[in-house]
mmCIF file of C-alpha atoms in Angstrom:
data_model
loop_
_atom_site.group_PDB
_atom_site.id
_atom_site.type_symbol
_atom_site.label_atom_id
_atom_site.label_comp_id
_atom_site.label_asym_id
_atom_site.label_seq_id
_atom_site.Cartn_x
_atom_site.Cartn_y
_atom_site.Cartn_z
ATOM 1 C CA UNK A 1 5.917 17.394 -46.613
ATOM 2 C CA UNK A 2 2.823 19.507 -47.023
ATOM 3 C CA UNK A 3 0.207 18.442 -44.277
ATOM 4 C CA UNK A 4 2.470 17.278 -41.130
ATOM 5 C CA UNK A 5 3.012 18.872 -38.119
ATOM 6 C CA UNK A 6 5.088 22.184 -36.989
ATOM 7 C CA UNK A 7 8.467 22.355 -35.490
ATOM 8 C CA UNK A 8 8.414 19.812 -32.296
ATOM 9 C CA UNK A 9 7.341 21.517 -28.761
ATOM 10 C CA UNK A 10 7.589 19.317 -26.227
ATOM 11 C CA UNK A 11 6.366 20.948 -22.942
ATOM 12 C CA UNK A 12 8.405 20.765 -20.851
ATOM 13 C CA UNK A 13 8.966 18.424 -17.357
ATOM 14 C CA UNK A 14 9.845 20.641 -14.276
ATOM 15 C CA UNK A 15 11.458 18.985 -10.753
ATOM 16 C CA UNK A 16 8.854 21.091 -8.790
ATOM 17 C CA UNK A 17 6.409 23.772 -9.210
ATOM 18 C CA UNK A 18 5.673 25.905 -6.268
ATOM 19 C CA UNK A 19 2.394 25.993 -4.540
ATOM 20 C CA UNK A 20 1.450 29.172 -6.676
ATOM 21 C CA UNK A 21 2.436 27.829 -9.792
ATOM 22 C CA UNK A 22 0.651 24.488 -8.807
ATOM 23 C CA UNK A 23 -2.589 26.652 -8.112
ATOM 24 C CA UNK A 24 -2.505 28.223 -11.043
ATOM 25 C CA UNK A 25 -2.281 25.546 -13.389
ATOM 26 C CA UNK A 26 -4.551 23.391 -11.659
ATOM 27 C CA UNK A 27 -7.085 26.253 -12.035
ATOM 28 C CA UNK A 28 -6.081 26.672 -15.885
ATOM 29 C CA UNK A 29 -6.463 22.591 -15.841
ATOM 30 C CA UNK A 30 -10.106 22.864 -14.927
ATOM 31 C CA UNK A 31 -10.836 25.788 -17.245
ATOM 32 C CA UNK A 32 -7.962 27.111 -19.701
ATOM 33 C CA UNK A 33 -10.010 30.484 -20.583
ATOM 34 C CA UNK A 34 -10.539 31.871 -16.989
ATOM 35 C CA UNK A 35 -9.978 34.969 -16.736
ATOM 36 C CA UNK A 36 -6.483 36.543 -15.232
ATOM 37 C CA UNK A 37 -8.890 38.728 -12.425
ATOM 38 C CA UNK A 38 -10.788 35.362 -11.681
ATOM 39 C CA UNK A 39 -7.562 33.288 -11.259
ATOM 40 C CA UNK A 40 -5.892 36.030 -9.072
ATOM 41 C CA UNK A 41 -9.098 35.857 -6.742
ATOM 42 C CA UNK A 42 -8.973 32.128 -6.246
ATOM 43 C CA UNK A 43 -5.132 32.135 -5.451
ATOM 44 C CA UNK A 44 -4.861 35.361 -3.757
ATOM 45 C CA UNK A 45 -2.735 37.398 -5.839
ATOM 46 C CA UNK A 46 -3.261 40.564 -8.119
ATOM 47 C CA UNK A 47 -4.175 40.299 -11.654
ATOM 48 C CA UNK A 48 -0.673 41.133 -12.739
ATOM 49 C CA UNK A 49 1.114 38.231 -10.727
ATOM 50 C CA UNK A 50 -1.584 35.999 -11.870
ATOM 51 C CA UNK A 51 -0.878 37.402 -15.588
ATOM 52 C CA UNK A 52 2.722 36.777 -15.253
ATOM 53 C CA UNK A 53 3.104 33.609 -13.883
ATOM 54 C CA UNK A 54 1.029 32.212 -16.479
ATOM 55 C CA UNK A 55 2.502 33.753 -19.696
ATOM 56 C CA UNK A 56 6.102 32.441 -17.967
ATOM 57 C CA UNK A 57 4.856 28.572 -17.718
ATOM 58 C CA UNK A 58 3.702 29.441 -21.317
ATOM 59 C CA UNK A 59 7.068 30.797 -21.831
ATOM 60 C CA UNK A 60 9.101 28.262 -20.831
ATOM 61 C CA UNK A 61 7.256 25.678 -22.189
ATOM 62 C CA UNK A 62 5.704 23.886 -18.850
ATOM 63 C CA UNK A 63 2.518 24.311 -20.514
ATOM 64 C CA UNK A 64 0.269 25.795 -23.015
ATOM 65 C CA UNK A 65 -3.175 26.195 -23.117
ATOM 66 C CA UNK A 66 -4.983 24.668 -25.984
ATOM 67 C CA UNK A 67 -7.978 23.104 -27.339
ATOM 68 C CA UNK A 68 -7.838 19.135 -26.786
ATOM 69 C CA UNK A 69 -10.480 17.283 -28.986
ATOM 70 C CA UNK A 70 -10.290 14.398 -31.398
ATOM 71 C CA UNK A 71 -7.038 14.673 -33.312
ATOM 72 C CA UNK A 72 -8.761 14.117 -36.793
ATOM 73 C CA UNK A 73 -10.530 17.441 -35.959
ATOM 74 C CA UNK A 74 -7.071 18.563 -36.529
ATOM 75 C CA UNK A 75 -6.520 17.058 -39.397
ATOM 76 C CA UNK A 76 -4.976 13.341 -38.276
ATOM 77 C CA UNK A 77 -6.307 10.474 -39.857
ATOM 78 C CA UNK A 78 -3.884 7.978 -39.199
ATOM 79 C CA UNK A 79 -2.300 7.461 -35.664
ATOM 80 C CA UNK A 80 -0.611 4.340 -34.078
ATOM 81 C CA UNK A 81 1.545 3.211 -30.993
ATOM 82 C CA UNK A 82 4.964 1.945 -31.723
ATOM 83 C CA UNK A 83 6.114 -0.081 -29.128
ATOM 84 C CA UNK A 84 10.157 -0.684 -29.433
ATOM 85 C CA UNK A 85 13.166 -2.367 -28.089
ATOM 86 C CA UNK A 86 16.648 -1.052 -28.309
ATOM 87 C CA UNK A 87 19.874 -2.641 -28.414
ATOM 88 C CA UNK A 88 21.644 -3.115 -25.179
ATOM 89 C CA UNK A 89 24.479 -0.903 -26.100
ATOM 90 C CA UNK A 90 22.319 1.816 -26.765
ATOM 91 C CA UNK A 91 20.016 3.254 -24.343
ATOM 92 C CA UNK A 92 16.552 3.717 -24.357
ATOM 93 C CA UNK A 93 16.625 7.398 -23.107
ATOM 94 C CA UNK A 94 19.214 8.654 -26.124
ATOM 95 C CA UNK A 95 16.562 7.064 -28.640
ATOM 96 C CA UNK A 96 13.569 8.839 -27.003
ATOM 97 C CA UNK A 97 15.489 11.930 -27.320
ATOM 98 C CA UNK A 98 16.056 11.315 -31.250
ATOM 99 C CA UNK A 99 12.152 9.971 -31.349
ATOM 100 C CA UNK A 100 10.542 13.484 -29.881
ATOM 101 C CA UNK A 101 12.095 15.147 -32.610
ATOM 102 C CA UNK A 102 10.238 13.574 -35.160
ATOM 103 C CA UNK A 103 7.543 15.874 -36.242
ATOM 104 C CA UNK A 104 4.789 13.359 -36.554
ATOM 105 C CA UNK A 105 5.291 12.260 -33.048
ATOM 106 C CA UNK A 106 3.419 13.773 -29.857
ATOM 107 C CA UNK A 107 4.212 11.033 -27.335
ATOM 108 C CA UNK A 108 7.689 9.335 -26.025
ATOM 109 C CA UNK A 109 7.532 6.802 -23.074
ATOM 110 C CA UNK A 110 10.845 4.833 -21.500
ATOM 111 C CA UNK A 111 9.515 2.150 -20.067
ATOM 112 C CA UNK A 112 11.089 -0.314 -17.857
ATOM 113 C CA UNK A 113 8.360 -2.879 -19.518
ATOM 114 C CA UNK A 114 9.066 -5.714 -22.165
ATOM 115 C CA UNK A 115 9.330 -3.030 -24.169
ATOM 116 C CA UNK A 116 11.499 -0.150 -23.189
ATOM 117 C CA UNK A 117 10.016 2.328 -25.891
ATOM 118 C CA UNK A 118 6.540 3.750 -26.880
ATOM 119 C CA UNK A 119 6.263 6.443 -29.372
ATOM 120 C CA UNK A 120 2.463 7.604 -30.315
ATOM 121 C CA UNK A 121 2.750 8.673 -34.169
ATOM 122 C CA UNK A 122 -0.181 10.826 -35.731
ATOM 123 C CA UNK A 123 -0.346 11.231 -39.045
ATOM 124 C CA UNK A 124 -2.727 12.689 -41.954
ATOM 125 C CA UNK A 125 -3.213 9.631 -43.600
ATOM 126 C CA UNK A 126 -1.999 5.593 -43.741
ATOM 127 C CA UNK A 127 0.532 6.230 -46.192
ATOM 128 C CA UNK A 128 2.477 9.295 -44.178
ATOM 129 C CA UNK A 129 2.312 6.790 -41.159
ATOM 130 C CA UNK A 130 3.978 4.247 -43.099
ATOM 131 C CA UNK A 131 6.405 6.558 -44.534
ATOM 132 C CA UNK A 132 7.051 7.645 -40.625
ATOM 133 C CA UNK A 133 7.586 4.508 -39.226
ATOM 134 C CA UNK A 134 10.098 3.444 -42.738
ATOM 135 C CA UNK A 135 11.846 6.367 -43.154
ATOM 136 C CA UNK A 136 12.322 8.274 -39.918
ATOM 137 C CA UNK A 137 11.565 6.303 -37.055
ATOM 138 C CA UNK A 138 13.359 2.648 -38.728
ATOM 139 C CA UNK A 139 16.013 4.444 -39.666
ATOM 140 C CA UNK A 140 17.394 5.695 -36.149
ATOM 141 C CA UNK A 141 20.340 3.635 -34.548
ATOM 142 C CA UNK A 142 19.714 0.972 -31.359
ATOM 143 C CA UNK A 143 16.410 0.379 -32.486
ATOM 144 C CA UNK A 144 16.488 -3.216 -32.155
ATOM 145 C CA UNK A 145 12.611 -4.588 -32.962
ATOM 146 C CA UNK A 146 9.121 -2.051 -33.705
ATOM 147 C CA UNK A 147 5.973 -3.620 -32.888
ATOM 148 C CA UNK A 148 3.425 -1.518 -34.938
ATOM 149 C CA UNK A 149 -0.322 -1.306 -32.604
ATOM 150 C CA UNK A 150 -2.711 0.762 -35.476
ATOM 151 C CA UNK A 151 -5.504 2.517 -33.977
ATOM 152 C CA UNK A 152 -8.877 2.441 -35.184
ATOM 153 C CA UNK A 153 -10.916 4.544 -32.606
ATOM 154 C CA UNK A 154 -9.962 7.288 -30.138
ATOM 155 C CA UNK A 155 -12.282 5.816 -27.271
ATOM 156 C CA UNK A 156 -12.182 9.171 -24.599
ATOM 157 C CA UNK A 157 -9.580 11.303 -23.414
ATOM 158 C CA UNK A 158 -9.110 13.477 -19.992
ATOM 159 C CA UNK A 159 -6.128 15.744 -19.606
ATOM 160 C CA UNK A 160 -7.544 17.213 -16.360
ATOM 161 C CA UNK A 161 -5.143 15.115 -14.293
ATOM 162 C CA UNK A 162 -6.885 15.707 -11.296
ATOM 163 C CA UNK A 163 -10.457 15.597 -12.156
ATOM 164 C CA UNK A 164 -9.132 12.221 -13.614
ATOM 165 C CA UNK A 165 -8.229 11.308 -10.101
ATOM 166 C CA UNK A 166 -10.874 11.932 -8.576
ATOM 167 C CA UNK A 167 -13.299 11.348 -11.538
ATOM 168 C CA UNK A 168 -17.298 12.704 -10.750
ATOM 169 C CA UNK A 169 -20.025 10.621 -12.239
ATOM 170 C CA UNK A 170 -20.669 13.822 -14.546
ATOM 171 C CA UNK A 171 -17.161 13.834 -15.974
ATOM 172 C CA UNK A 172 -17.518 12.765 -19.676
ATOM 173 C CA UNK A 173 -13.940 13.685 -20.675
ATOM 174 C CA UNK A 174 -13.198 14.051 -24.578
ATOM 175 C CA UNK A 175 -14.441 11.704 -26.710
ATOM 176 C CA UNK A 176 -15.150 11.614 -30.890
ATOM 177 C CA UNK A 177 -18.129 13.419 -32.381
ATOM 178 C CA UNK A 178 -19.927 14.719 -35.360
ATOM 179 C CA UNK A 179 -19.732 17.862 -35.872
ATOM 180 C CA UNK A 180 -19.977 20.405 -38.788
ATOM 181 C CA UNK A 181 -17.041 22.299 -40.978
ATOM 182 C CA UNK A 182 -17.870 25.483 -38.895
ATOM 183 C CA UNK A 183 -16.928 24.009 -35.869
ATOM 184 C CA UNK A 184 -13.948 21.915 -37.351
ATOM 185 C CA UNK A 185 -13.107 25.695 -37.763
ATOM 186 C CA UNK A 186 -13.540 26.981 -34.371
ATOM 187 C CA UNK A 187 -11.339 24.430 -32.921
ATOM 188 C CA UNK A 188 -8.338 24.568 -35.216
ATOM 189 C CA UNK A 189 -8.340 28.474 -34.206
ATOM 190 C CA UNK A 190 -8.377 27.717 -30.372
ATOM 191 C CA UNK A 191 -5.788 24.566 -31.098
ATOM 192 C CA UNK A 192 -2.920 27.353 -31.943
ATOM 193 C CA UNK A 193 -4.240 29.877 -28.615
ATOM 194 C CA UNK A 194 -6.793 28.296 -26.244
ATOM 195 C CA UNK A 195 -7.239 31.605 -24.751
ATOM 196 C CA UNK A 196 -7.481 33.602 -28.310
ATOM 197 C CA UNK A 197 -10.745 35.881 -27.558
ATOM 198 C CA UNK A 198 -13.780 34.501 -28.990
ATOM 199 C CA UNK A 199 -14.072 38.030 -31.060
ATOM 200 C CA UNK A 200 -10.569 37.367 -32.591
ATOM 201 C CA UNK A 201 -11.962 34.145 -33.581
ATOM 202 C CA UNK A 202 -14.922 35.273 -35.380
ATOM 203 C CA UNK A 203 -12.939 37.883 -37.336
ATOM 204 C CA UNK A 204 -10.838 35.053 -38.681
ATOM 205 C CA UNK A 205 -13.711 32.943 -39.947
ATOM 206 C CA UNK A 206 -16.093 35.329 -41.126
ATOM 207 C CA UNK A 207 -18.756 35.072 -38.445
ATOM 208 C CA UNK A 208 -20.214 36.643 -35.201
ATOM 209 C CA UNK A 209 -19.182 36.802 -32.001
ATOM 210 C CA UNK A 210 -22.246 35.539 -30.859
ATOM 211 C CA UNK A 211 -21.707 32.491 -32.712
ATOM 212 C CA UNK A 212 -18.707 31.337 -31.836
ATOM 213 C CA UNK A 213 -19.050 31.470 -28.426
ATOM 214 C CA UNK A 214 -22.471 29.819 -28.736
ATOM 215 C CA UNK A 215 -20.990 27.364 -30.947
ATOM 216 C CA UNK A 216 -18.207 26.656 -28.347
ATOM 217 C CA UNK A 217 -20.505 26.120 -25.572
ATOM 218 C CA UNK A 218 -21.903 23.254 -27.172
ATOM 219 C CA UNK A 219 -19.056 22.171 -28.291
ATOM 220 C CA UNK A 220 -17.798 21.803 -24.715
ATOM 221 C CA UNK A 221 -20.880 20.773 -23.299
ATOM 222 C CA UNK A 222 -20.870 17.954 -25.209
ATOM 223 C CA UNK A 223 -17.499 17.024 -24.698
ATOM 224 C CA UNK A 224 -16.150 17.872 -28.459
ATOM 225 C CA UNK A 225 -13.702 19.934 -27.158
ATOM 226 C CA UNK A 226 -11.980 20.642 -23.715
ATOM 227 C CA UNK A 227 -9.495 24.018 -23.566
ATOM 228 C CA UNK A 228 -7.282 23.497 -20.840
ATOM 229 C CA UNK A 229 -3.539 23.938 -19.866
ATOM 230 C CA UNK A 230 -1.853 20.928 -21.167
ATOM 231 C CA UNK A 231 1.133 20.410 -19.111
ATOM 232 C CA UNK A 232 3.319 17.083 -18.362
ATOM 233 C CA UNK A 233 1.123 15.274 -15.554
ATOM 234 C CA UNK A 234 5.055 14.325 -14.428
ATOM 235 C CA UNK A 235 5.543 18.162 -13.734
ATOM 236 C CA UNK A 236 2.217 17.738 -11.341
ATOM 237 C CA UNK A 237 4.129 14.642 -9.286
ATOM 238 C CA UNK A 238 1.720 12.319 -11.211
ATOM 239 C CA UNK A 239 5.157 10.003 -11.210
ATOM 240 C CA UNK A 240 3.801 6.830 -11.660
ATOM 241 C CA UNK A 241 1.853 6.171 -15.089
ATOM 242 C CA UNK A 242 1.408 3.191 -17.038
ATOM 243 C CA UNK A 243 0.099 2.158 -20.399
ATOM 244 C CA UNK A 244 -2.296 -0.831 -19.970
ATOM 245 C CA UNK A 245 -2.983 -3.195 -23.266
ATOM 246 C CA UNK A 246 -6.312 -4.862 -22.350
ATOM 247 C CA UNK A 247 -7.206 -7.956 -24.996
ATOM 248 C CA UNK A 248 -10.990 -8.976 -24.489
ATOM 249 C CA UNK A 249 -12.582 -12.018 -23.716
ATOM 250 C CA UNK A 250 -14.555 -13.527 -26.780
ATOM 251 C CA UNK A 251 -18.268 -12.885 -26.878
ATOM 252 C CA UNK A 252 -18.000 -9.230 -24.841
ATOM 253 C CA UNK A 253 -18.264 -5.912 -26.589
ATOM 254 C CA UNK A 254 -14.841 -4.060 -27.103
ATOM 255 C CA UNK A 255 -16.590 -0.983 -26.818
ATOM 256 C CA UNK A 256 -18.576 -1.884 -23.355
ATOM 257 C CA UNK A 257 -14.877 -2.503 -22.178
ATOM 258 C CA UNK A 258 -13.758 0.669 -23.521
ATOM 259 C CA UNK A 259 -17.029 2.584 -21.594
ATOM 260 C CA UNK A 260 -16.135 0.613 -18.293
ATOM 261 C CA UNK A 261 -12.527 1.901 -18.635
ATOM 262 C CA UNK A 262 -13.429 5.285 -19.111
ATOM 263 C CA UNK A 263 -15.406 5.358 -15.497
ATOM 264 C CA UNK A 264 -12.827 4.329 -13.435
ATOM 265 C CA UNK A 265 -10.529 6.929 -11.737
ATOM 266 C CA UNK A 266 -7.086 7.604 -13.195
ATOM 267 C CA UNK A 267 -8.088 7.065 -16.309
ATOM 268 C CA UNK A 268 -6.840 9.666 -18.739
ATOM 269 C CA UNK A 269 -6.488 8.120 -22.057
ATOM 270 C CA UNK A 270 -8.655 5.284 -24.296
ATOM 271 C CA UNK A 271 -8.197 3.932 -27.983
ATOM 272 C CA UNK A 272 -9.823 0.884 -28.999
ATOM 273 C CA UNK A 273 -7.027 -0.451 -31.284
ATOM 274 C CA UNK A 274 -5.382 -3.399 -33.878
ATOM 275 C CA UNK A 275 -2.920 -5.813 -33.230
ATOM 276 C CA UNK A 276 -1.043 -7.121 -29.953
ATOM 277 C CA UNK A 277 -4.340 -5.472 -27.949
ATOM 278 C CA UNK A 278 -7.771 -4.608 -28.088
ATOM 279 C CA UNK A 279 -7.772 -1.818 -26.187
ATOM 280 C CA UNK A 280 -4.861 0.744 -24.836
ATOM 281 C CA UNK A 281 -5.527 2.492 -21.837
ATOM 282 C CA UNK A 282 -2.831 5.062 -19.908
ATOM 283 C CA UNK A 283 -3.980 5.327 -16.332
ATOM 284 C CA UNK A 284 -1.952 8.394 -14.046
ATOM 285 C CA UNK A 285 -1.516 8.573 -10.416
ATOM 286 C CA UNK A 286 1.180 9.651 -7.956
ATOM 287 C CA UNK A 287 2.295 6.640 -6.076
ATOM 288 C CA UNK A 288 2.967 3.197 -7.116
ATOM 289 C CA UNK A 289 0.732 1.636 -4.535
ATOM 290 C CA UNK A 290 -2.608 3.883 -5.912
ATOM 291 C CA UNK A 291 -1.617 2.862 -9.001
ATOM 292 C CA UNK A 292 -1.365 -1.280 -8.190
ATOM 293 C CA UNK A 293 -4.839 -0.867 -6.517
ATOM 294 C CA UNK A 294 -6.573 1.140 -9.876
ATOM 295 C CA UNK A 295 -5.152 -1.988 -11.665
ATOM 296 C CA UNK A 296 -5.544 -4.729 -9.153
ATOM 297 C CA UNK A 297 -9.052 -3.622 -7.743
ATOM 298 C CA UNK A 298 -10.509 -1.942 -10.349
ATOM 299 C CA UNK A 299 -9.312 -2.772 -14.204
ATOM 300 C CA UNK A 300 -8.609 -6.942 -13.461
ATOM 301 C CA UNK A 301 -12.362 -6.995 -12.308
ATOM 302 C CA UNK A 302 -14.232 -5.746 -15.388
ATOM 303 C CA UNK A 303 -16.121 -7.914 -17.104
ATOM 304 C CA UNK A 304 -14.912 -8.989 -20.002
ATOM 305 C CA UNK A 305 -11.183 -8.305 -19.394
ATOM 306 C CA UNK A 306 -9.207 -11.395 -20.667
ATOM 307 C CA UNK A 307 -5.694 -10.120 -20.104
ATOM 308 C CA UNK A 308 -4.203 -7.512 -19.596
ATOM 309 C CA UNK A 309 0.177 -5.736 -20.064
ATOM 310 C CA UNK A 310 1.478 -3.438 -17.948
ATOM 311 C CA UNK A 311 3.801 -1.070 -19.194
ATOM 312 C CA UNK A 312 4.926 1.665 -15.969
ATOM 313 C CA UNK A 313 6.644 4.721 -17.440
ATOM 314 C CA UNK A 314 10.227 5.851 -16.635
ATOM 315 C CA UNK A 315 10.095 8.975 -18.366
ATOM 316 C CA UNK A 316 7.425 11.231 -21.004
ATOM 317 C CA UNK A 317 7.997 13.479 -23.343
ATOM 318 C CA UNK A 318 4.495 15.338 -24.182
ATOM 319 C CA UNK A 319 3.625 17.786 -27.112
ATOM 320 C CA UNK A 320 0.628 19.405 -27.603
ATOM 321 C CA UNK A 321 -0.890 18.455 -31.260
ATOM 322 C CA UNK A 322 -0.951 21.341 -33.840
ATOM 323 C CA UNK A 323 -3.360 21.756 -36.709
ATOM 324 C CA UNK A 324 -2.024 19.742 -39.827
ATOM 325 C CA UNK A 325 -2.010 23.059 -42.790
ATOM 326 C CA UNK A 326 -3.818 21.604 -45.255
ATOM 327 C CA UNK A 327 -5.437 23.878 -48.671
ATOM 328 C CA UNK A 328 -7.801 20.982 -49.421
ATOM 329 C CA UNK A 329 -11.220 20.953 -47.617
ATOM 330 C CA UNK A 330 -12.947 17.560 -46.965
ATOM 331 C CA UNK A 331 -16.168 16.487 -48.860
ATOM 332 C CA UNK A 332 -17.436 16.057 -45.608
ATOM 333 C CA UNK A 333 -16.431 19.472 -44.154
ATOM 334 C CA UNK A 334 -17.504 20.747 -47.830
ATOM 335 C CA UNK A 335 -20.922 19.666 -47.420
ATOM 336 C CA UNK A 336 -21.326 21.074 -44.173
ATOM 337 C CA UNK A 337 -20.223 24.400 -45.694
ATOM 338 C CA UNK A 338 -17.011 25.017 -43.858
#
């Protein structure tokens, strides 16, 4: 169907990295268009070991650098969280294997939860969601019960797992903004290569140099857009990870939760939502006990928290979103002369 996403890429989750490999991404985490001579400086190895080791975790699909923004940049209108049950005689694990090979889908979770599957579906539009969950998702065996959780707004994101952890007042992370058809263009371009040069860009749409990279310094200033090196926080010993569906107390803001969330450590992930919750939130950390304290301490506390599901992770399978390949050009994008 014209407008959904590539082949599935799931990046994928490693036992171990070594400490070089760990330094290098963690680098490429803070900034995913340093330079190789810049990263071989800060780890202590020559530009070509530097170069290396990073095209192989590109390779072999530990991770890929890429531009993360709001996914309707990228063309996705429509998203949700399906949150499943399967059949006891079929386990959870075989059906998250069939569910990451559904184009439309970027984001598996086994859960050992009330539900034992989530599955994050993006789509172009409320009608190819609905035709995801009917026709592809429904149809796959063991599936015993989908509850469907639509989204409304994508609140903030952070993929920088550890400036997540240890969150500065100054982070901002990713969250949704208004921005023109020129720079809906500069991001699909960096979405396929994070690290495409800027001059490579401005060949392919038409423009300067100069302006892209101005462009793109806004752009990340702002917090439009973060390039960085996605990679499975699992792969980074961020082993325990929950999704947390927060419904809020009557009279408060949704939105003054959502803000609240956002400022608290280990927060990585925010969509203010329909259905079973108000508000989804995936927090990351490495042990069990830091992550009972971020939700004990720090999320029962907020004001305006009513109630609150956790759902700890087993197992993730992440992919990276690609640019739905559509010929039609929004009236919006239109009128900012994209």
């Amino acid at each position: 169907m014209k407008g959904t996403m590539t082949t599935p890429d799931y990046l994928r989750l490693v036992a171990s990295l070594d400490n070089l490999d760990r330094s290098i991404v963690s680098l490429l985490q803070a900034d995913g268009r340093m330079p190789f001579s810049r990263i071989a400086r800060e780890v202590g190895v020559t530009e070509k070991t530097a170069r290396t080791r990073v095209l192989d975790l590109i390779e072999q699909r530990v991770m890929q650098i890429t531009a993360v923004t709001d996914p309707s940049v990228l063309g996705y209108g429509s998203a949700a969280l399906l949150c499943m049950t399967n059949r006891p005689d079929r386990p959870a694990s075989e059906i998250a294997r069939q569910l990451q090979n559904i184009p439309s889908i970027d984001y598996v979770v086994v859960s050992a939860s009330h539900f034992s599957l989530f599955a994050e579906v993006l789509c172009r539009d409320r009608a190819a969601l609905q035709a995801t969950i009917e026709n592809e998702v429904g149809k796959i065996e063991g599936i015993q019960t989908i509850e469907i959780v639509p989204y409304l707004s994508l609140h903030y994101q952070l993929a920088h797992f550890a400036a997540a952890q240890n969150k500065a007042e100054s982070e901002t992370g990713v969250r949704p903004r208004e921005i023109d058809g020129m720079d809906v263009r500069i991001i699909r371009s960096l979405s396929e290569d994070g690290r495409k040069p800027f001059l490579q860009v401005a060949e392919e749409l038409g423009v300067s140099e100069g302006q892209v990279r101005l462009r793109f310094k806004n752009l990340s200033d702002t917090g439009t857009v973060s390039v960085i090196a996605l990679i499975n926080p699992m792969s980074l010993e961020f082993r325990s990870m929950a999704w947390v569906g927060i419904n809020v107390a009557a009279g408060h803001s949704v939105k003054d939760v959502a803000d609240a969330l956002a400022r608290l450590a280990n927060t990585t992930y925010i969509v203010i939502c329909a259905g079973r919750y108000d508000i989804l939130t995936e927090f990351i950390c490495q042990t069990d006990r830091e992550l009972l304290d971020v939700i004990d301490q720090s999320v029962r506390s907020l004001q305006g928290v009513a109630r609150l599901e956790v759902s700890i992770y087993s197992n993730l399978f992440y992919k990276r979103l690609s640019t739905i390949r559509d010929e039609t050009i929004s009236v919006q994008q239109e009128r900012a002369g994209a």
